[in-house]
């Protein structure tokens, strides 16, 4: 922060680019002195290939991106307590009060920063749909899965270390899914009614993914999204479990 000459510091990733009104649309919200930071959606660029676009569609879907789906599509304006630094504009004096940007939890450093802003300083973070950047996606399947696994690992570790924003039931669901699939031969042998409930739940899960995937209207893209959502959940679930069981993460 000591090298910044202005009163606002804007964060963006090296594989992203801003909308032409990015800063203009963000700065207008700082008239509210309670607002310490402003962010918005990071959208998939139109120029991305089909494997990248499929990854973006998975993340912006409710079943694929969960409570973070608004990060990848335009959503109504809202307060938020966890926005990524691919698209985050912060008052310089806020960062100064926090001692700068701490990178020891990468890629969870932005979650830690937002936690400090909201919990330590008691300030607000605002999500605004017109504060837009375009973020090149990791293509399906391996690069996408590696990224999601890393997200899950840090969220699992944060669920233990920083429960204020990371110990939410929704974050545990992919791990529960992974464990249920691993132990499915035993779960299906449960007393009749319990086994039927388990089977019905799994079938409902795949049905919901199927409904989400066919929204694209093309067979190839639908197939990619169907398989991609399942692999996204599995990658996140395993990563989350690894993070949850870790004593510390590489920093």
mmCIF file of C-alpha atoms in Angstrom:
data_model
loop_
_atom_site.group_PDB
_atom_site.id
_atom_site.type_symbol
_atom_site.label_atom_id
_atom_site.label_comp_id
_atom_site.label_asym_id
_atom_site.label_seq_id
_atom_site.Cartn_x
_atom_site.Cartn_y
_atom_site.Cartn_z
ATOM 1 C CA UNK A 1 0.000 0.000 0.000
ATOM 2 C CA UNK A 2 2.899 2.398 0.583
ATOM 3 C CA UNK A 3 3.524 2.643 -3.168
ATOM 4 C CA UNK A 4 -0.100 3.432 -4.044
ATOM 5 C CA UNK A 5 -0.651 7.125 -4.780
ATOM 6 C CA UNK A 6 -4.438 7.104 -4.912
ATOM 7 C CA UNK A 7 -7.068 6.527 -2.243
ATOM 8 C CA UNK A 8 -8.459 3.405 -3.933
ATOM 9 C CA UNK A 9 -6.612 0.160 -4.674
ATOM 10 C CA UNK A 10 -8.041 -2.118 -7.362
ATOM 11 C CA UNK A 11 -7.259 -5.833 -7.578
ATOM 12 C CA UNK A 12 -7.553 -7.909 -10.756
ATOM 13 C CA UNK A 13 -5.923 -11.167 -11.889
ATOM 14 C CA UNK A 14 -3.341 -11.411 -14.659
ATOM 15 C CA UNK A 15 -5.713 -13.624 -16.685
ATOM 16 C CA UNK A 16 -8.597 -11.142 -16.494
ATOM 17 C CA UNK A 17 -9.448 -7.779 -18.054
ATOM 18 C CA UNK A 18 -11.908 -5.097 -16.904
ATOM 19 C CA UNK A 19 -15.035 -3.694 -18.449
ATOM 20 C CA UNK A 20 -14.460 -0.097 -19.595
ATOM 21 C CA UNK A 21 -16.661 1.236 -16.755
ATOM 22 C CA UNK A 22 -15.214 -1.060 -14.089
ATOM 23 C CA UNK A 23 -13.684 1.568 -11.807
ATOM 24 C CA UNK A 24 -16.314 4.221 -12.529
ATOM 25 C CA UNK A 25 -19.114 1.888 -11.456
ATOM 26 C CA UNK A 26 -17.233 0.812 -8.327
ATOM 27 C CA UNK A 27 -16.139 4.206 -7.026
ATOM 28 C CA UNK A 28 -19.685 5.584 -6.860
ATOM 29 C CA UNK A 29 -20.423 3.219 -3.956
ATOM 30 C CA UNK A 30 -17.674 4.648 -1.750
ATOM 31 C CA UNK A 31 -19.877 7.626 -0.926
ATOM 32 C CA UNK A 32 -21.189 5.348 1.808
ATOM 33 C CA UNK A 33 -18.508 5.492 4.507
ATOM 34 C CA UNK A 34 -19.504 2.041 5.775
ATOM 35 C CA UNK A 35 -18.491 0.481 2.447
ATOM 36 C CA UNK A 36 -14.824 -0.514 2.539
ATOM 37 C CA UNK A 37 -14.680 -2.591 -0.642
ATOM 38 C CA UNK A 38 -16.649 -3.188 -3.804
ATOM 39 C CA UNK A 39 -16.592 -6.129 -6.185
ATOM 40 C CA UNK A 40 -18.731 -7.710 -8.839
ATOM 41 C CA UNK A 41 -19.016 -10.605 -11.272
ATOM 42 C CA UNK A 42 -16.095 -12.074 -13.166
ATOM 43 C CA UNK A 43 -17.657 -13.185 -16.436
ATOM 44 C CA UNK A 44 -16.411 -15.654 -19.033
ATOM 45 C CA UNK A 45 -15.008 -13.759 -22.051
ATOM 46 C CA UNK A 46 -16.883 -14.369 -25.326
ATOM 47 C CA UNK A 47 -13.558 -15.300 -26.953
ATOM 48 C CA UNK A 48 -13.019 -18.353 -24.715
ATOM 49 C CA UNK A 49 -13.200 -21.812 -26.264
ATOM 50 C CA UNK A 50 -15.936 -24.338 -25.615
ATOM 51 C CA UNK A 51 -14.018 -26.146 -22.841
ATOM 52 C CA UNK A 52 -13.513 -22.827 -21.042
ATOM 53 C CA UNK A 53 -17.105 -21.726 -21.594
ATOM 54 C CA UNK A 54 -18.336 -25.037 -20.196
ATOM 55 C CA UNK A 55 -16.254 -24.431 -17.065
ATOM 56 C CA UNK A 56 -17.745 -20.947 -16.748
ATOM 57 C CA UNK A 57 -21.287 -22.275 -17.147
ATOM 58 C CA UNK A 58 -20.671 -24.811 -14.399
ATOM 59 C CA UNK A 59 -19.448 -22.136 -12.005
ATOM 60 C CA UNK A 60 -22.336 -19.759 -12.729
ATOM 61 C CA UNK A 61 -24.978 -22.448 -12.265
ATOM 62 C CA UNK A 62 -26.552 -22.779 -8.838
ATOM 63 C CA UNK A 63 -25.897 -26.506 -8.645
ATOM 64 C CA UNK A 64 -22.298 -26.115 -9.841
ATOM 65 C CA UNK A 65 -21.229 -22.871 -8.170
ATOM 66 C CA UNK A 66 -23.544 -23.035 -5.159
ATOM 67 C CA UNK A 67 -23.607 -19.921 -3.003
ATOM 68 C CA UNK A 68 -20.740 -18.462 -5.090
ATOM 69 C CA UNK A 69 -22.574 -18.650 -8.426
ATOM 70 C CA UNK A 70 -23.191 -14.883 -8.331
ATOM 71 C CA UNK A 71 -19.439 -14.369 -8.713
ATOM 72 C CA UNK A 72 -19.661 -15.689 -12.267
ATOM 73 C CA UNK A 73 -22.817 -13.954 -13.525
ATOM 74 C CA UNK A 74 -24.633 -10.680 -12.990
ATOM 75 C CA UNK A 75 -26.780 -10.773 -9.880
ATOM 76 C CA UNK A 76 -28.679 -8.151 -7.933
ATOM 77 C CA UNK A 77 -26.707 -5.737 -5.748
ATOM 78 C CA UNK A 78 -26.028 -7.112 -2.256
ATOM 79 C CA UNK A 79 -23.721 -7.027 0.716
ATOM 80 C CA UNK A 80 -21.167 -9.822 0.728
ATOM 81 C CA UNK A 81 -18.523 -11.077 3.123
ATOM 82 C CA UNK A 82 -16.322 -13.006 0.693
ATOM 83 C CA UNK A 83 -15.424 -11.682 -2.764
ATOM 84 C CA UNK A 84 -12.381 -12.742 -4.822
ATOM 85 C CA UNK A 85 -9.555 -10.373 -5.694
ATOM 86 C CA UNK A 86 -10.000 -11.073 -9.384
ATOM 87 C CA UNK A 87 -12.484 -8.212 -9.025
ATOM 88 C CA UNK A 88 -12.145 -6.239 -5.817
ATOM 89 C CA UNK A 89 -11.695 -2.497 -5.243
ATOM 90 C CA UNK A 90 -10.710 -1.433 -1.715
ATOM 91 C CA UNK A 91 -10.116 1.850 0.054
ATOM 92 C CA UNK A 92 -6.408 2.348 0.623
ATOM 93 C CA UNK A 93 -6.870 3.396 4.246
ATOM 94 C CA UNK A 94 -8.645 0.075 4.947
ATOM 95 C CA UNK A 95 -5.687 -1.922 3.633
ATOM 96 C CA UNK A 96 -3.323 0.284 5.607
ATOM 97 C CA UNK A 97 -5.246 -0.376 8.813
ATOM 98 C CA UNK A 98 -5.005 -4.111 8.119
ATOM 99 C CA UNK A 99 -1.265 -3.948 7.521
ATOM 100 C CA UNK A 100 -1.514 -4.571 3.772
ATOM 101 C CA UNK A 101 -2.544 -7.590 1.720
ATOM 102 C CA UNK A 102 -1.556 -10.868 3.387
ATOM 103 C CA UNK A 103 -0.769 -13.573 0.796
ATOM 104 C CA UNK A 104 0.125 -16.433 3.128
ATOM 105 C CA UNK A 105 -3.180 -18.244 2.509
ATOM 106 C CA UNK A 106 -3.132 -18.246 -1.309
ATOM 107 C CA UNK A 107 -5.568 -18.907 -2.931
ATOM 108 C CA UNK A 108 -7.596 -18.171 0.193
ATOM 109 C CA UNK A 109 -5.935 -14.792 0.734
ATOM 110 C CA UNK A 110 -8.977 -12.905 -0.544
ATOM 111 C CA UNK A 111 -11.278 -14.785 1.828
ATOM 112 C CA UNK A 112 -8.965 -13.886 4.708
ATOM 113 C CA UNK A 113 -8.879 -10.239 3.590
ATOM 114 C CA UNK A 114 -12.675 -10.027 3.410
ATOM 115 C CA UNK A 115 -12.944 -11.646 6.831
ATOM 116 C CA UNK A 116 -10.632 -8.970 8.244
ATOM 117 C CA UNK A 117 -12.667 -6.187 6.649
ATOM 118 C CA UNK A 118 -16.040 -7.410 7.889
ATOM 119 C CA UNK A 119 -15.156 -8.968 11.249
ATOM 120 C CA UNK A 120 -12.122 -7.065 12.457
ATOM 121 C CA UNK A 121 -13.057 -3.618 11.149
ATOM 122 C CA UNK A 122 -16.836 -4.046 11.033
ATOM 123 C CA UNK A 123 -17.023 -2.575 7.537
ATOM 124 C CA UNK A 124 -19.169 -3.570 4.554
ATOM 125 C CA UNK A 125 -18.246 -5.238 1.271
ATOM 126 C CA UNK A 126 -20.609 -4.607 -1.628
ATOM 127 C CA UNK A 127 -21.292 -6.789 -4.657
ATOM 128 C CA UNK A 128 -22.471 -4.663 -7.585
ATOM 129 C CA UNK A 129 -23.489 -6.331 -10.885
ATOM 130 C CA UNK A 130 -22.140 -3.487 -13.030
ATOM 131 C CA UNK A 131 -18.600 -3.756 -11.598
ATOM 132 C CA UNK A 132 -17.496 -6.270 -14.223
ATOM 133 C CA UNK A 133 -14.293 -8.000 -15.196
ATOM 134 C CA UNK A 134 -13.842 -10.778 -17.765
ATOM 135 C CA UNK A 135 -11.906 -13.745 -16.459
ATOM 136 C CA UNK A 136 -10.427 -16.402 -18.753
ATOM 137 C CA UNK A 137 -11.541 -19.804 -17.459
ATOM 138 C CA UNK A 138 -9.517 -22.906 -16.777
ATOM 139 C CA UNK A 139 -10.618 -25.387 -19.439
ATOM 140 C CA UNK A 140 -12.282 -28.683 -18.635
ATOM 141 C CA UNK A 141 -11.292 -31.092 -17.390
ATOM 142 C CA UNK A 142 -7.904 -31.332 -15.631
ATOM 143 C CA UNK A 143 -7.021 -27.596 -15.246
ATOM 144 C CA UNK A 144 -10.565 -26.865 -14.028
ATOM 145 C CA UNK A 145 -10.490 -29.731 -11.539
ATOM 146 C CA UNK A 146 -7.073 -28.698 -10.211
ATOM 147 C CA UNK A 147 -8.343 -25.184 -9.545
ATOM 148 C CA UNK A 148 -11.513 -26.422 -7.849
ATOM 149 C CA UNK A 149 -9.556 -28.908 -5.726
ATOM 150 C CA UNK A 150 -7.336 -26.080 -4.519
ATOM 151 C CA UNK A 151 -10.387 -23.939 -3.701
ATOM 152 C CA UNK A 152 -11.865 -26.827 -1.739
ATOM 153 C CA UNK A 153 -8.628 -27.504 0.147
ATOM 154 C CA UNK A 154 -8.360 -23.943 1.400
ATOM 155 C CA UNK A 155 -12.061 -23.714 2.229
ATOM 156 C CA UNK A 156 -11.778 -26.916 4.271
ATOM 157 C CA UNK A 157 -8.812 -25.499 6.171
ATOM 158 C CA UNK A 158 -10.623 -22.195 6.662
ATOM 159 C CA UNK A 159 -13.721 -24.019 7.937
ATOM 160 C CA UNK A 160 -11.552 -25.098 10.845
ATOM 161 C CA UNK A 161 -9.468 -21.944 11.283
ATOM 162 C CA UNK A 162 -11.940 -19.185 10.327
ATOM 163 C CA UNK A 163 -15.450 -20.534 10.996
ATOM 164 C CA UNK A 164 -17.087 -17.085 10.806
ATOM 165 C CA UNK A 165 -17.399 -17.263 7.023
ATOM 166 C CA UNK A 166 -16.213 -20.749 6.074
ATOM 167 C CA UNK A 167 -18.027 -23.152 8.386
ATOM 168 C CA UNK A 168 -21.272 -23.282 6.436
ATOM 169 C CA UNK A 169 -23.212 -26.521 5.816
ATOM 170 C CA UNK A 170 -23.195 -25.920 2.054
ATOM 171 C CA UNK A 171 -19.391 -26.137 1.921
ATOM 172 C CA UNK A 172 -19.522 -29.655 3.425
ATOM 173 C CA UNK A 173 -21.999 -31.077 0.881
ATOM 174 C CA UNK A 174 -19.474 -32.050 -1.845
ATOM 175 C CA UNK A 175 -17.434 -34.002 0.712
ATOM 176 C CA UNK A 176 -20.586 -35.740 1.939
ATOM 177 C CA UNK A 177 -21.357 -36.592 -1.694
ATOM 178 C CA UNK A 178 -17.885 -38.072 -2.245
ATOM 179 C CA UNK A 179 -18.090 -40.167 0.906
ATOM 180 C CA UNK A 180 -21.595 -41.372 0.042
ATOM 181 C CA UNK A 181 -20.429 -42.487 -3.407
ATOM 182 C CA UNK A 182 -17.418 -44.294 -1.922
ATOM 183 C CA UNK A 183 -19.573 -46.116 0.604
ATOM 184 C CA UNK A 184 -22.574 -46.600 -1.698
ATOM 185 C CA UNK A 185 -22.258 -50.435 -1.757
ATOM 186 C CA UNK A 186 -22.722 -50.440 2.019
ATOM 187 C CA UNK A 187 -25.382 -47.714 2.067
ATOM 188 C CA UNK A 188 -27.487 -49.635 -0.431
ATOM 189 C CA UNK A 189 -27.443 -52.583 1.970
ATOM 190 C CA UNK A 190 -29.066 -50.526 4.726
ATOM 191 C CA UNK A 191 -32.552 -51.547 5.924
ATOM 192 C CA UNK A 192 -35.020 -51.192 3.053
ATOM 193 C CA UNK A 193 -36.385 -47.700 3.708
ATOM 194 C CA UNK A 194 -32.964 -46.162 4.417
ATOM 195 C CA UNK A 195 -31.440 -47.747 1.329
ATOM 196 C CA UNK A 196 -34.323 -46.485 -0.784
ATOM 197 C CA UNK A 197 -33.947 -42.957 0.585
ATOM 198 C CA UNK A 198 -30.237 -43.008 -0.239
ATOM 199 C CA UNK A 199 -30.862 -44.307 -3.768
ATOM 200 C CA UNK A 200 -33.629 -41.742 -4.355
ATOM 201 C CA UNK A 201 -31.323 -38.934 -3.179
ATOM 202 C CA UNK A 202 -28.529 -39.994 -5.549
ATOM 203 C CA UNK A 203 -30.952 -40.314 -8.472
ATOM 204 C CA UNK A 204 -32.377 -36.868 -7.688
ATOM 205 C CA UNK A 205 -28.849 -35.450 -7.648
ATOM 206 C CA UNK A 206 -28.094 -36.795 -11.126
ATOM 207 C CA UNK A 207 -31.509 -35.684 -12.388
ATOM 208 C CA UNK A 208 -30.913 -32.091 -11.240
ATOM 209 C CA UNK A 209 -27.525 -32.067 -12.951
ATOM 210 C CA UNK A 210 -29.151 -33.395 -16.127
ATOM 211 C CA UNK A 211 -31.782 -30.622 -16.050
ATOM 212 C CA UNK A 212 -29.058 -28.008 -15.572
ATOM 213 C CA UNK A 213 -26.904 -29.401 -18.379
ATOM 214 C CA UNK A 214 -29.612 -29.499 -21.060
ATOM 215 C CA UNK A 215 -30.278 -25.767 -20.671
ATOM 216 C CA UNK A 216 -27.405 -25.138 -23.092
ATOM 217 C CA UNK A 217 -29.363 -26.585 -26.013
ATOM 218 C CA UNK A 218 -26.417 -28.406 -27.621
ATOM 219 C CA UNK A 219 -25.499 -32.036 -27.095
ATOM 220 C CA UNK A 220 -21.744 -31.474 -26.825
ATOM 221 C CA UNK A 221 -21.976 -28.622 -24.334
ATOM 222 C CA UNK A 222 -24.673 -30.428 -22.325
ATOM 223 C CA UNK A 223 -22.456 -33.518 -22.064
ATOM 224 C CA UNK A 224 -19.461 -31.455 -20.955
ATOM 225 C CA UNK A 225 -21.476 -29.662 -18.288
ATOM 226 C CA UNK A 226 -23.112 -32.861 -16.991
ATOM 227 C CA UNK A 227 -19.770 -34.593 -16.477
ATOM 228 C CA UNK A 228 -18.083 -31.353 -15.429
ATOM 229 C CA UNK A 229 -20.511 -30.604 -12.586
ATOM 230 C CA UNK A 230 -19.990 -34.072 -11.114
ATOM 231 C CA UNK A 231 -16.196 -33.761 -11.362
ATOM 232 C CA UNK A 232 -16.383 -30.243 -9.893
ATOM 233 C CA UNK A 233 -18.200 -31.576 -6.835
ATOM 234 C CA UNK A 234 -15.822 -34.519 -6.475
ATOM 235 C CA UNK A 235 -12.720 -32.319 -6.830
ATOM 236 C CA UNK A 236 -14.011 -29.775 -4.333
ATOM 237 C CA UNK A 237 -15.186 -32.467 -1.915
ATOM 238 C CA UNK A 238 -11.833 -34.251 -1.831
ATOM 239 C CA UNK A 239 -9.921 -30.981 -1.563
ATOM 240 C CA UNK A 240 -12.188 -29.780 1.245
ATOM 241 C CA UNK A 241 -11.578 -32.998 3.194
ATOM 242 C CA UNK A 242 -7.797 -32.663 2.706
ATOM 243 C CA UNK A 243 -7.920 -29.081 3.986
ATOM 244 C CA UNK A 244 -10.146 -29.999 6.895
ATOM 245 C CA UNK A 245 -7.723 -32.697 8.025
ATOM 246 C CA UNK A 246 -4.567 -30.610 7.459
ATOM 247 C CA UNK A 247 -2.694 -29.148 10.420
ATOM 248 C CA UNK A 248 -1.388 -26.388 8.180
ATOM 249 C CA UNK A 249 -1.196 -25.544 4.491
ATOM 250 C CA UNK A 250 1.801 -24.661 2.372
ATOM 251 C CA UNK A 251 2.106 -20.894 2.432
#
